């Protein structure tokens, strides 16, 4: 473990987190890493036990937030006595409602440089080699696909000298497999990389954002009972109590405690059932954080999944189209074919807004994405995304006519219909 000894390390980490909260003051506890930020939060240092030489080393903890992803704790341990060091990444956010599976077709060496957030409960597989890194066999890491392969190679090579003396046959088979793993890094032939995380907290970068990545497939799925037990989650009982008529709270605003999605501080969430005219009932939830001032709202469908999905195509021809009300559920996919843009399910969550509001949210998502506009981006990527942002602004200003497509397999999305029904397909 990067925290050194289990005894003093645990107590020290808890006290260090408390000290970080006091030192942060009005600043968020989980702040983003930004170049040029001189007041950026510094890592906390904890004296802890080295598990290699049983002497004292130093553990460093940094609480940070991966933008457009989640909060993580980056920890590292170093011992000046024996030189042993270790590093890991742990998710600081809650377990997501659904698991996630990333399937990437690695066709070029550039694909090996994709950023990867791999939690300790994620499973990594390369089907062509029948190779698998099981869940909880490695600590979480913020790395690349090449880094995951290098880490696997280092782990297999670790005991090879002893293995060659005690069991030469097995050592020979491992050497043969190691050569196949090293050969993968040359990418002479395409192979598949699969990252499966039942907690939903792992991530693989899409370098082509905001366009669709043809080589990357992201699948959100419902956890099995075995996966829930592995994560320590108790499944909800299927027998739910019927709501009595007097318990109908449609005319009240419910409030419950939660954590701010921006700084993870305690906050209040308001919830209200709203009937959308000529559509159905939805649940609107709004959170306002008094610590960092962050505000967020989310919309969830209050009804069941429809027998048929819904696909709405609107021809945007003038600025008045921007005032149309729309409901975008979590299962809705958004496309703008003229810009070759596609936003998958789950992005931006559920929203009840206008067409203008949704396009502005997409514009903000593109402009503030550090994976595409940071210091690690390729030279042409920044200009491509700036051009995409300018086209979005032209749509908002009514200078560019496009088709706006909402595709919801659950049938829980809605776009306001005005007198000009001919604009709809």
mmCIF file of C-alpha atoms in Angstrom:
data_model
loop_
_atom_site.group_PDB
_atom_site.id
_atom_site.type_symbol
_atom_site.label_atom_id
_atom_site.label_comp_id
_atom_site.label_asym_id
_atom_site.label_seq_id
_atom_site.Cartn_x
_atom_site.Cartn_y
_atom_site.Cartn_z
ATOM 1 C CA UNK A 1 0.000 0.000 0.000
ATOM 2 C CA UNK A 2 1.193 3.500 -0.709
ATOM 3 C CA UNK A 3 0.188 4.451 2.816
ATOM 4 C CA UNK A 4 2.930 2.319 4.340
ATOM 5 C CA UNK A 5 1.982 0.625 7.619
ATOM 6 C CA UNK A 6 -1.670 -0.064 8.345
ATOM 7 C CA UNK A 7 -1.615 1.175 11.937
ATOM 8 C CA UNK A 8 -0.153 4.647 12.050
ATOM 9 C CA UNK A 9 -0.834 5.171 8.315
ATOM 10 C CA UNK A 10 -4.616 4.964 8.724
ATOM 11 C CA UNK A 11 -4.724 7.292 11.714
ATOM 12 C CA UNK A 12 -2.294 9.652 10.018
ATOM 13 C CA UNK A 13 -4.285 9.734 6.801
ATOM 14 C CA UNK A 14 -7.498 10.565 8.659
ATOM 15 C CA UNK A 15 -5.820 13.398 10.542
ATOM 16 C CA UNK A 16 -4.212 14.605 7.318
ATOM 17 C CA UNK A 17 -7.586 14.760 5.599
ATOM 18 C CA UNK A 18 -8.921 16.791 8.512
ATOM 19 C CA UNK A 19 -5.977 19.134 8.260
ATOM 20 C CA UNK A 20 -6.559 19.507 4.531
ATOM 21 C CA UNK A 21 -10.181 20.479 5.181
ATOM 22 C CA UNK A 22 -9.128 23.149 7.698
ATOM 23 C CA UNK A 23 -6.375 24.462 5.440
ATOM 24 C CA UNK A 24 -8.626 24.584 2.395
ATOM 25 C CA UNK A 25 -10.965 27.092 4.047
ATOM 26 C CA UNK A 26 -13.450 28.338 1.458
ATOM 27 C CA UNK A 27 -11.589 26.522 -1.345
ATOM 28 C CA UNK A 28 -12.984 23.127 -2.459
ATOM 29 C CA UNK A 29 -11.410 20.115 -0.757
ATOM 30 C CA UNK A 30 -11.048 18.395 -4.138
ATOM 31 C CA UNK A 31 -9.623 21.070 -6.440
ATOM 32 C CA UNK A 32 -8.717 20.582 -10.125
ATOM 33 C CA UNK A 33 -5.067 20.456 -11.160
ATOM 34 C CA UNK A 34 -4.433 23.530 -13.287
ATOM 35 C CA UNK A 35 -1.181 24.753 -14.798
ATOM 36 C CA UNK A 36 -0.084 28.131 -13.506
ATOM 37 C CA UNK A 37 -2.200 28.013 -10.345
ATOM 38 C CA UNK A 38 0.252 29.231 -7.709
ATOM 39 C CA UNK A 39 -2.302 28.822 -4.903
ATOM 40 C CA UNK A 40 -2.949 25.232 -5.883
ATOM 41 C CA UNK A 41 -3.478 22.868 -2.976
ATOM 42 C CA UNK A 42 -0.270 21.166 -1.855
ATOM 43 C CA UNK A 43 -0.090 17.466 -0.932
ATOM 44 C CA UNK A 44 -0.187 16.480 2.731
ATOM 45 C CA UNK A 45 2.846 14.596 4.074
ATOM 46 C CA UNK A 46 2.462 11.772 6.611
ATOM 47 C CA UNK A 47 5.243 9.843 8.319
ATOM 48 C CA UNK A 48 4.461 6.136 7.892
ATOM 49 C CA UNK A 49 6.090 2.719 8.084
ATOM 50 C CA UNK A 50 8.028 1.283 5.148
ATOM 51 C CA UNK A 51 6.909 -2.294 4.553
ATOM 52 C CA UNK A 52 10.220 -3.181 2.851
ATOM 53 C CA UNK A 53 12.750 -2.246 5.577
ATOM 54 C CA UNK A 54 10.371 -1.518 8.511
ATOM 55 C CA UNK A 55 11.806 1.973 8.913
ATOM 56 C CA UNK A 56 10.083 5.337 8.565
ATOM 57 C CA UNK A 57 9.143 6.800 5.207
ATOM 58 C CA UNK A 58 6.906 9.601 3.941
ATOM 59 C CA UNK A 59 3.444 9.266 2.403
ATOM 60 C CA UNK A 60 2.086 12.152 0.325
ATOM 61 C CA UNK A 61 -1.651 12.574 -0.246
ATOM 62 C CA UNK A 62 -3.192 14.876 -2.846
ATOM 63 C CA UNK A 63 -6.951 15.278 -3.113
ATOM 64 C CA UNK A 64 -7.827 16.358 -6.632
ATOM 65 C CA UNK A 65 -10.616 16.191 -9.163
ATOM 66 C CA UNK A 66 -10.316 14.874 -12.713
ATOM 67 C CA UNK A 67 -12.456 17.365 -14.675
ATOM 68 C CA UNK A 68 -15.540 15.855 -16.303
ATOM 69 C CA UNK A 69 -14.869 12.705 -14.301
ATOM 70 C CA UNK A 70 -14.711 12.313 -10.515
ATOM 71 C CA UNK A 71 -12.735 13.037 -7.345
ATOM 72 C CA UNK A 72 -9.604 10.951 -6.743
ATOM 73 C CA UNK A 73 -6.958 10.624 -4.036
ATOM 74 C CA UNK A 74 -3.419 10.430 -5.423
ATOM 75 C CA UNK A 75 -1.020 8.914 -2.885
ATOM 76 C CA UNK A 76 2.691 8.094 -3.034
ATOM 77 C CA UNK A 77 5.140 6.581 -0.566
ATOM 78 C CA UNK A 78 8.937 6.938 -0.552
ATOM 79 C CA UNK A 79 11.537 5.560 1.860
ATOM 80 C CA UNK A 80 14.894 7.366 1.988
ATOM 81 C CA UNK A 81 16.487 4.445 3.829
ATOM 82 C CA UNK A 82 16.016 1.609 1.332
ATOM 83 C CA UNK A 83 14.766 3.585 -1.680
ATOM 84 C CA UNK A 84 11.470 1.706 -1.970
ATOM 85 C CA UNK A 85 8.594 3.728 -3.449
ATOM 86 C CA UNK A 86 4.990 3.169 -4.433
ATOM 87 C CA UNK A 87 2.084 5.175 -5.845
ATOM 88 C CA UNK A 88 -1.628 4.607 -6.337
ATOM 89 C CA UNK A 89 -4.905 6.329 -7.160
ATOM 90 C CA UNK A 90 -8.104 5.762 -5.187
ATOM 91 C CA UNK A 91 -11.578 6.949 -6.096
ATOM 92 C CA UNK A 92 -12.974 9.403 -3.555
ATOM 93 C CA UNK A 93 -16.418 9.515 -5.093
ATOM 94 C CA UNK A 94 -19.409 7.319 -4.494
ATOM 95 C CA UNK A 95 -20.045 4.062 -6.312
ATOM 96 C CA UNK A 96 -22.048 4.840 -9.440
ATOM 97 C CA UNK A 97 -25.527 3.490 -10.115
ATOM 98 C CA UNK A 98 -24.260 1.374 -13.032
ATOM 99 C CA UNK A 99 -21.033 -0.328 -13.964
ATOM 100 C CA UNK A 100 -19.048 0.724 -17.022
ATOM 101 C CA UNK A 101 -17.138 -1.227 -19.671
ATOM 102 C CA UNK A 102 -14.686 0.387 -22.105
ATOM 103 C CA UNK A 103 -13.770 -1.639 -25.214
ATOM 104 C CA UNK A 104 -10.959 -0.076 -27.272
ATOM 105 C CA UNK A 105 -9.567 -1.301 -30.573
ATOM 106 C CA UNK A 106 -5.852 -0.434 -30.397
ATOM 107 C CA UNK A 107 -4.738 0.114 -34.007
ATOM 108 C CA UNK A 108 -1.802 2.547 -33.718
ATOM 109 C CA UNK A 109 0.894 3.517 -31.221
ATOM 110 C CA UNK A 110 -1.004 6.747 -30.472
ATOM 111 C CA UNK A 111 -3.739 4.629 -28.881
ATOM 112 C CA UNK A 112 -1.238 3.430 -26.268
ATOM 113 C CA UNK A 113 -0.941 7.036 -24.997
ATOM 114 C CA UNK A 114 -4.622 7.341 -24.029
ATOM 115 C CA UNK A 115 -5.171 8.441 -20.443
ATOM 116 C CA UNK A 116 -6.698 5.720 -18.245
ATOM 117 C CA UNK A 117 -8.138 5.921 -14.731
ATOM 118 C CA UNK A 118 -8.199 2.338 -13.426
ATOM 119 C CA UNK A 119 -9.670 1.697 -9.982
ATOM 120 C CA UNK A 120 -8.629 -1.263 -7.866
ATOM 121 C CA UNK A 121 -11.964 -3.034 -8.518
ATOM 122 C CA UNK A 122 -11.622 -2.800 -12.325
ATOM 123 C CA UNK A 123 -10.680 -5.747 -14.537
ATOM 124 C CA UNK A 124 -8.402 -5.208 -17.554
ATOM 125 C CA UNK A 125 -8.386 -7.739 -20.393
ATOM 126 C CA UNK A 126 -6.652 -8.333 -23.728
ATOM 127 C CA UNK A 127 -8.757 -11.093 -25.351
ATOM 128 C CA UNK A 128 -6.258 -11.846 -28.144
ATOM 129 C CA UNK A 129 -3.703 -13.074 -25.555
ATOM 130 C CA UNK A 130 -6.345 -14.437 -23.141
ATOM 131 C CA UNK A 131 -4.720 -12.075 -20.653
ATOM 132 C CA UNK A 132 -6.600 -10.622 -17.676
ATOM 133 C CA UNK A 133 -5.697 -8.431 -14.701
ATOM 134 C CA UNK A 134 -8.328 -9.432 -12.106
ATOM 135 C CA UNK A 135 -10.118 -6.984 -9.855
ATOM 136 C CA UNK A 136 -8.339 -6.068 -6.592
ATOM 137 C CA UNK A 137 -5.062 -7.598 -7.826
ATOM 138 C CA UNK A 138 -3.537 -4.131 -8.358
ATOM 139 C CA UNK A 139 -3.965 -0.733 -6.768
ATOM 140 C CA UNK A 140 -5.794 1.991 -8.655
ATOM 141 C CA UNK A 141 -3.719 4.049 -11.054
ATOM 142 C CA UNK A 142 -3.854 7.139 -13.261
ATOM 143 C CA UNK A 143 -1.809 5.953 -16.226
ATOM 144 C CA UNK A 144 -1.971 5.084 -19.929
ATOM 145 C CA UNK A 145 -2.688 1.854 -21.784
ATOM 146 C CA UNK A 146 1.045 1.438 -22.337
ATOM 147 C CA UNK A 147 1.575 1.992 -18.604
ATOM 148 C CA UNK A 148 -0.888 -0.814 -17.770
ATOM 149 C CA UNK A 149 1.005 -3.183 -20.098
ATOM 150 C CA UNK A 150 4.374 -2.121 -18.615
ATOM 151 C CA UNK A 151 3.022 -2.653 -15.106
ATOM 152 C CA UNK A 152 1.884 -6.171 -16.038
ATOM 153 C CA UNK A 153 5.286 -6.951 -17.580
ATOM 154 C CA UNK A 154 7.100 -5.709 -14.458
ATOM 155 C CA UNK A 155 4.867 -7.832 -12.226
ATOM 156 C CA UNK A 156 5.500 -11.009 -14.236
ATOM 157 C CA UNK A 157 9.267 -10.385 -14.419
ATOM 158 C CA UNK A 158 9.572 -9.776 -10.690
ATOM 159 C CA UNK A 159 10.045 -13.422 -9.577
ATOM 160 C CA UNK A 160 11.476 -14.835 -12.795
ATOM 161 C CA UNK A 161 15.063 -15.366 -11.489
ATOM 162 C CA UNK A 162 13.805 -17.511 -8.604
ATOM 163 C CA UNK A 163 11.243 -19.243 -10.820
ATOM 164 C CA UNK A 164 13.945 -20.256 -13.335
ATOM 165 C CA UNK A 165 15.761 -22.079 -10.554
ATOM 166 C CA UNK A 166 12.750 -23.792 -8.991
ATOM 167 C CA UNK A 167 10.483 -24.420 -12.007
ATOM 168 C CA UNK A 168 12.235 -23.861 -15.369
ATOM 169 C CA UNK A 169 9.221 -25.090 -17.358
ATOM 170 C CA UNK A 170 6.830 -22.495 -15.951
ATOM 171 C CA UNK A 171 9.520 -19.809 -16.232
ATOM 172 C CA UNK A 172 9.929 -20.601 -19.926
ATOM 173 C CA UNK A 173 6.194 -20.275 -20.549
ATOM 174 C CA UNK A 174 6.149 -16.925 -18.734
ATOM 175 C CA UNK A 175 9.115 -15.691 -20.807
ATOM 176 C CA UNK A 176 7.234 -16.642 -23.965
ATOM 177 C CA UNK A 177 4.146 -14.771 -22.757
ATOM 178 C CA UNK A 178 6.252 -11.738 -21.776
ATOM 179 C CA UNK A 179 7.602 -11.534 -25.325
ATOM 180 C CA UNK A 180 4.000 -11.433 -26.610
ATOM 181 C CA UNK A 181 3.138 -8.627 -24.188
ATOM 182 C CA UNK A 182 6.191 -6.604 -25.245
ATOM 183 C CA UNK A 183 5.331 -7.241 -28.885
ATOM 184 C CA UNK A 184 1.909 -5.627 -28.305
ATOM 185 C CA UNK A 185 3.604 -2.272 -27.683
ATOM 186 C CA UNK A 186 4.814 -2.235 -31.295
ATOM 187 C CA UNK A 187 1.152 -2.418 -32.486
ATOM 188 C CA UNK A 188 2.091 -4.335 -35.606
ATOM 189 C CA UNK A 189 -1.331 -5.950 -35.367
ATOM 190 C CA UNK A 190 -4.499 -4.480 -33.885
ATOM 191 C CA UNK A 191 -5.655 -5.804 -30.524
ATOM 192 C CA UNK A 192 -8.524 -5.160 -28.119
ATOM 193 C CA UNK A 193 -8.218 -3.575 -24.669
ATOM 194 C CA UNK A 194 -11.189 -4.030 -22.320
ATOM 195 C CA UNK A 195 -11.584 -2.184 -19.008
ATOM 196 C CA UNK A 196 -14.565 -3.407 -16.968
ATOM 197 C CA UNK A 197 -15.406 -1.615 -13.716
ATOM 198 C CA UNK A 198 -18.588 -2.587 -11.819
ATOM 199 C CA UNK A 199 -18.224 0.545 -9.637
ATOM 200 C CA UNK A 200 -18.437 2.816 -12.712
ATOM 201 C CA UNK A 201 -15.404 4.870 -11.597
ATOM 202 C CA UNK A 202 -12.885 3.953 -14.310
ATOM 203 C CA UNK A 203 -12.242 6.005 -17.427
ATOM 204 C CA UNK A 204 -10.552 5.783 -20.863
ATOM 205 C CA UNK A 205 -9.784 8.987 -22.781
ATOM 206 C CA UNK A 206 -11.433 9.842 -26.088
ATOM 207 C CA UNK A 207 -8.817 11.938 -27.964
ATOM 208 C CA UNK A 208 -11.284 12.701 -30.778
ATOM 209 C CA UNK A 209 -13.790 14.531 -28.550
ATOM 210 C CA UNK A 210 -16.270 16.030 -29.168
ATOM 211 C CA UNK A 211 -16.611 13.678 -32.149
ATOM 212 C CA UNK A 212 -17.418 10.021 -31.693
ATOM 213 C CA UNK A 213 -14.467 7.678 -31.273
ATOM 214 C CA UNK A 214 -15.037 4.832 -33.708
ATOM 215 C CA UNK A 215 -12.505 2.634 -31.918
ATOM 216 C CA UNK A 216 -13.939 3.081 -28.404
ATOM 217 C CA UNK A 217 -17.199 1.556 -27.195
ATOM 218 C CA UNK A 218 -18.533 2.624 -23.779
ATOM 219 C CA UNK A 219 -21.203 0.376 -22.237
ATOM 220 C CA UNK A 220 -23.085 1.102 -19.007
ATOM 221 C CA UNK A 221 -24.671 -1.966 -17.435
ATOM 222 C CA UNK A 222 -26.580 -3.078 -14.377
ATOM 223 C CA UNK A 223 -24.425 -4.840 -11.820
ATOM 224 C CA UNK A 224 -25.033 -8.491 -11.041
ATOM 225 C CA UNK A 225 -25.655 -9.685 -7.484
ATOM 226 C CA UNK A 226 -22.112 -11.098 -7.377
ATOM 227 C CA UNK A 227 -20.574 -7.782 -8.453
ATOM 228 C CA UNK A 228 -22.640 -5.881 -5.876
ATOM 229 C CA UNK A 229 -21.449 -8.261 -3.158
ATOM 230 C CA UNK A 230 -17.849 -7.773 -4.315
ATOM 231 C CA UNK A 231 -18.266 -3.999 -3.868
ATOM 232 C CA UNK A 232 -19.961 -4.425 -0.491
ATOM 233 C CA UNK A 233 -23.341 -3.164 -1.733
ATOM 234 C CA UNK A 234 -26.515 -4.651 -0.325
ATOM 235 C CA UNK A 235 -29.210 -5.062 -2.938
ATOM 236 C CA UNK A 236 -32.501 -3.324 -2.320
ATOM 237 C CA UNK A 237 -35.442 -5.459 -1.375
ATOM 238 C CA UNK A 238 -37.877 -6.063 -4.193
ATOM 239 C CA UNK A 239 -40.953 -5.847 -1.969
ATOM 240 C CA UNK A 240 -41.710 -2.149 -1.762
ATOM 241 C CA UNK A 241 -44.461 -0.703 0.341
ATOM 242 C CA UNK A 242 -47.370 0.769 -1.533
ATOM 243 C CA UNK A 243 -47.713 4.527 -1.223
ATOM 244 C CA UNK A 244 -50.952 5.525 0.437
ATOM 245 C CA UNK A 245 -53.013 8.338 -1.141
ATOM 246 C CA UNK A 246 -52.343 10.580 1.841
ATOM 247 C CA UNK A 247 -48.596 10.185 1.281
ATOM 248 C CA UNK A 248 -48.798 11.797 -2.134
ATOM 249 C CA UNK A 249 -46.201 14.577 -1.919
ATOM 250 C CA UNK A 250 -46.522 16.024 -5.414
ATOM 251 C CA UNK A 251 -47.322 19.449 -4.004
ATOM 252 C CA UNK A 252 -44.312 19.551 -1.678
ATOM 253 C CA UNK A 253 -40.596 20.107 -2.168
ATOM 254 C CA UNK A 254 -38.622 17.309 -0.519
ATOM 255 C CA UNK A 255 -35.150 17.961 0.878
ATOM 256 C CA UNK A 256 -32.418 15.495 1.783
ATOM 257 C CA UNK A 257 -28.727 15.593 2.661
ATOM 258 C CA UNK A 258 -26.072 14.823 0.054
ATOM 259 C CA UNK A 259 -22.532 15.820 -0.957
ATOM 260 C CA UNK A 260 -21.577 18.574 -3.399
ATOM 261 C CA UNK A 261 -20.421 17.042 -6.717
ATOM 262 C CA UNK A 262 -17.819 19.826 -7.049
ATOM 263 C CA UNK A 263 -16.081 19.970 -3.629
ATOM 264 C CA UNK A 264 -17.657 16.960 -1.828
ATOM 265 C CA UNK A 265 -18.808 19.168 1.077
ATOM 266 C CA UNK A 266 -22.176 18.425 2.777
ATOM 267 C CA UNK A 267 -25.040 20.071 0.883
ATOM 268 C CA UNK A 268 -28.831 20.020 0.563
ATOM 269 C CA UNK A 269 -30.705 18.652 -2.442
ATOM 270 C CA UNK A 270 -34.279 19.726 -3.200
ATOM 271 C CA UNK A 271 -36.559 17.335 -5.088
ATOM 272 C CA UNK A 272 -39.924 18.039 -6.717
ATOM 273 C CA UNK A 273 -42.329 16.050 -8.891
ATOM 274 C CA UNK A 274 -43.411 18.088 -11.936
ATOM 275 C CA UNK A 275 -45.992 17.264 -14.601
ATOM 276 C CA UNK A 276 -44.839 18.364 -18.079
ATOM 277 C CA UNK A 277 -47.892 19.291 -20.180
ATOM 278 C CA UNK A 278 -48.703 16.812 -22.968
ATOM 279 C CA UNK A 279 -45.876 14.537 -21.785
ATOM 280 C CA UNK A 280 -45.389 12.836 -18.424
ATOM 281 C CA UNK A 281 -44.274 13.305 -14.847
ATOM 282 C CA UNK A 282 -40.580 13.948 -14.079
ATOM 283 C CA UNK A 283 -38.472 14.392 -10.949
ATOM 284 C CA UNK A 284 -36.396 17.594 -10.779
ATOM 285 C CA UNK A 285 -33.506 17.652 -8.298
ATOM 286 C CA UNK A 286 -31.437 20.766 -7.543
ATOM 287 C CA UNK A 287 -28.352 21.064 -5.325
ATOM 288 C CA UNK A 288 -26.869 24.318 -3.992
ATOM 289 C CA UNK A 289 -23.502 24.154 -2.166
ATOM 290 C CA UNK A 290 -22.920 26.892 0.430
ATOM 291 C CA UNK A 291 -19.172 26.094 0.588
ATOM 292 C CA UNK A 292 -18.076 26.548 -3.040
ATOM 293 C CA UNK A 293 -21.258 28.065 -4.500
ATOM 294 C CA UNK A 294 -21.687 25.289 -7.061
ATOM 295 C CA UNK A 295 -25.217 24.767 -8.339
ATOM 296 C CA UNK A 296 -26.511 21.811 -10.280
ATOM 297 C CA UNK A 297 -29.844 20.427 -11.370
ATOM 298 C CA UNK A 298 -30.826 17.062 -12.752
ATOM 299 C CA UNK A 299 -33.993 15.581 -14.187
ATOM 300 C CA UNK A 300 -35.076 11.955 -13.925
ATOM 301 C CA UNK A 301 -38.098 10.320 -15.466
ATOM 302 C CA UNK A 302 -40.912 9.679 -13.008
ATOM 303 C CA UNK A 303 -42.474 6.945 -15.122
ATOM 304 C CA UNK A 304 -41.576 3.561 -16.528
ATOM 305 C CA UNK A 305 -39.575 2.775 -19.658
ATOM 306 C CA UNK A 306 -41.828 3.145 -22.691
ATOM 307 C CA UNK A 307 -42.564 0.147 -24.960
ATOM 308 C CA UNK A 308 -41.015 2.041 -27.889
ATOM 309 C CA UNK A 309 -38.037 4.356 -28.025
ATOM 310 C CA UNK A 310 -38.216 7.973 -29.192
ATOM 311 C CA UNK A 311 -36.161 9.672 -31.900
ATOM 312 C CA UNK A 312 -36.802 13.387 -32.490
ATOM 313 C CA UNK A 313 -35.168 15.309 -35.350
ATOM 314 C CA UNK A 314 -35.564 19.099 -35.482
ATOM 315 C CA UNK A 315 -34.410 21.354 -38.323
ATOM 316 C CA UNK A 316 -32.951 24.440 -36.634
ATOM 317 C CA UNK A 317 -33.544 27.342 -39.007
ATOM 318 C CA UNK A 318 -33.889 30.527 -36.913
ATOM 319 C CA UNK A 319 -33.147 31.856 -33.392
ATOM 320 C CA UNK A 320 -36.726 31.219 -32.223
ATOM 321 C CA UNK A 321 -35.947 27.487 -32.182
ATOM 322 C CA UNK A 322 -33.563 28.131 -29.290
ATOM 323 C CA UNK A 323 -36.526 28.836 -26.977
ATOM 324 C CA UNK A 324 -38.062 25.366 -27.343
ATOM 325 C CA UNK A 325 -38.352 23.491 -24.060
ATOM 326 C CA UNK A 326 -36.764 20.042 -23.979
ATOM 327 C CA UNK A 327 -36.348 17.185 -21.564
ATOM 328 C CA UNK A 328 -33.202 15.116 -22.033
ATOM 329 C CA UNK A 329 -33.144 11.929 -19.987
ATOM 330 C CA UNK A 330 -29.977 10.100 -18.920
ATOM 331 C CA UNK A 331 -30.534 7.501 -21.640
ATOM 332 C CA UNK A 332 -30.836 10.053 -24.452
ATOM 333 C CA UNK A 333 -28.196 10.392 -27.169
ATOM 334 C CA UNK A 334 -27.764 13.776 -28.929
ATOM 335 C CA UNK A 335 -26.482 14.231 -32.481
ATOM 336 C CA UNK A 336 -25.750 17.168 -34.785
ATOM 337 C CA UNK A 337 -24.917 15.448 -38.118
ATOM 338 C CA UNK A 338 -23.652 18.610 -39.861
ATOM 339 C CA UNK A 339 -20.919 18.967 -37.202
ATOM 340 C CA UNK A 340 -20.245 15.197 -36.998
ATOM 341 C CA UNK A 341 -21.028 15.538 -33.289
ATOM 342 C CA UNK A 342 -22.500 12.877 -31.048
ATOM 343 C CA UNK A 343 -22.994 12.979 -27.270
ATOM 344 C CA UNK A 344 -23.564 9.556 -25.761
ATOM 345 C CA UNK A 345 -25.930 8.372 -23.057
ATOM 346 C CA UNK A 346 -25.207 9.657 -19.570
ATOM 347 C CA UNK A 347 -23.296 12.761 -20.708
ATOM 348 C CA UNK A 348 -24.527 15.913 -18.896
ATOM 349 C CA UNK A 349 -27.086 13.726 -17.043
ATOM 350 C CA UNK A 350 -30.805 14.414 -17.256
ATOM 351 C CA UNK A 351 -31.829 17.999 -18.031
ATOM 352 C CA UNK A 352 -35.042 20.013 -18.325
ATOM 353 C CA UNK A 353 -34.014 23.164 -20.162
ATOM 354 C CA UNK A 354 -34.276 24.854 -23.569
ATOM 355 C CA UNK A 355 -32.452 24.006 -26.781
ATOM 356 C CA UNK A 356 -30.249 27.064 -26.203
ATOM 357 C CA UNK A 357 -29.426 25.927 -22.671
ATOM 358 C CA UNK A 358 -28.417 22.433 -23.811
ATOM 359 C CA UNK A 359 -26.208 23.766 -26.630
ATOM 360 C CA UNK A 360 -24.490 26.136 -24.189
ATOM 361 C CA UNK A 361 -23.847 23.223 -21.812
ATOM 362 C CA UNK A 362 -22.274 21.269 -24.693
ATOM 363 C CA UNK A 363 -20.160 24.318 -25.600
ATOM 364 C CA UNK A 364 -18.936 24.646 -22.004
ATOM 365 C CA UNK A 365 -18.172 20.912 -21.885
ATOM 366 C CA UNK A 366 -15.954 21.230 -24.967
ATOM 367 C CA UNK A 367 -14.199 24.480 -24.007
ATOM 368 C CA UNK A 368 -13.221 23.352 -20.483
ATOM 369 C CA UNK A 369 -12.142 19.781 -21.226
ATOM 370 C CA UNK A 370 -8.503 19.518 -19.986
ATOM 371 C CA UNK A 371 -7.877 16.240 -21.811
ATOM 372 C CA UNK A 372 -8.270 18.028 -25.150
ATOM 373 C CA UNK A 373 -7.231 21.611 -24.386
ATOM 374 C CA UNK A 374 -4.510 21.089 -21.756
ATOM 375 C CA UNK A 375 -0.748 21.112 -22.167
ATOM 376 C CA UNK A 376 -0.788 17.447 -23.253
ATOM 377 C CA UNK A 377 -2.991 17.974 -26.335
ATOM 378 C CA UNK A 378 -1.701 17.646 -29.901
ATOM 379 C CA UNK A 379 -1.111 20.863 -31.893
ATOM 380 C CA UNK A 380 -4.073 20.459 -34.251
ATOM 381 C CA UNK A 381 -6.602 19.377 -31.641
ATOM 382 C CA UNK A 382 -6.985 22.816 -30.021
ATOM 383 C CA UNK A 383 -7.793 24.515 -33.323
ATOM 384 C CA UNK A 384 -10.270 21.757 -34.235
ATOM 385 C CA UNK A 385 -12.159 22.171 -30.966
ATOM 386 C CA UNK A 386 -12.109 25.964 -31.204
ATOM 387 C CA UNK A 387 -13.619 25.674 -34.691
ATOM 388 C CA UNK A 388 -16.306 23.354 -33.317
ATOM 389 C CA UNK A 389 -17.088 25.861 -30.546
ATOM 390 C CA UNK A 390 -17.408 28.659 -33.113
ATOM 391 C CA UNK A 391 -19.900 26.587 -35.127
ATOM 392 C CA UNK A 392 -21.946 25.984 -31.988
ATOM 393 C CA UNK A 393 -22.025 29.738 -31.418
ATOM 394 C CA UNK A 394 -23.211 30.244 -34.994
ATOM 395 C CA UNK A 395 -26.095 27.841 -34.298
ATOM 396 C CA UNK A 396 -26.967 29.789 -31.147
ATOM 397 C CA UNK A 397 -26.918 33.050 -33.117
ATOM 398 C CA UNK A 398 -29.150 31.606 -35.863
ATOM 399 C CA UNK A 399 -26.409 31.864 -38.510
ATOM 400 C CA UNK A 400 -26.063 28.126 -39.178
ATOM 401 C CA UNK A 401 -28.889 25.737 -40.011
ATOM 402 C CA UNK A 402 -28.470 22.190 -38.710
ATOM 403 C CA UNK A 403 -30.445 19.120 -37.688
ATOM 404 C CA UNK A 404 -30.736 18.477 -33.945
ATOM 405 C CA UNK A 405 -31.400 14.800 -33.140
ATOM 406 C CA UNK A 406 -32.502 13.307 -29.803
ATOM 407 C CA UNK A 407 -32.462 9.484 -29.712
ATOM 408 C CA UNK A 408 -33.804 7.936 -26.486
ATOM 409 C CA UNK A 409 -34.326 4.139 -26.431
ATOM 410 C CA UNK A 410 -36.250 4.485 -23.139
ATOM 411 C CA UNK A 411 -38.745 6.951 -24.678
ATOM 412 C CA UNK A 412 -38.397 9.422 -21.811
ATOM 413 C CA UNK A 413 -37.162 12.501 -23.710
ATOM 414 C CA UNK A 414 -39.247 15.378 -25.063
ATOM 415 C CA UNK A 415 -38.913 18.433 -27.320
ATOM 416 C CA UNK A 416 -41.574 21.136 -27.420
ATOM 417 C CA UNK A 417 -43.696 21.181 -30.563
ATOM 418 C CA UNK A 418 -44.829 24.598 -31.814
ATOM 419 C CA UNK A 419 -47.071 25.449 -34.737
ATOM 420 C CA UNK A 420 -44.326 24.639 -37.261
ATOM 421 C CA UNK A 421 -44.611 20.864 -37.062
ATOM 422 C CA UNK A 422 -43.018 20.567 -40.502
ATOM 423 C CA UNK A 423 -39.620 21.150 -38.868
ATOM 424 C CA UNK A 424 -39.878 17.775 -37.183
ATOM 425 C CA UNK A 425 -39.002 14.467 -38.788
#
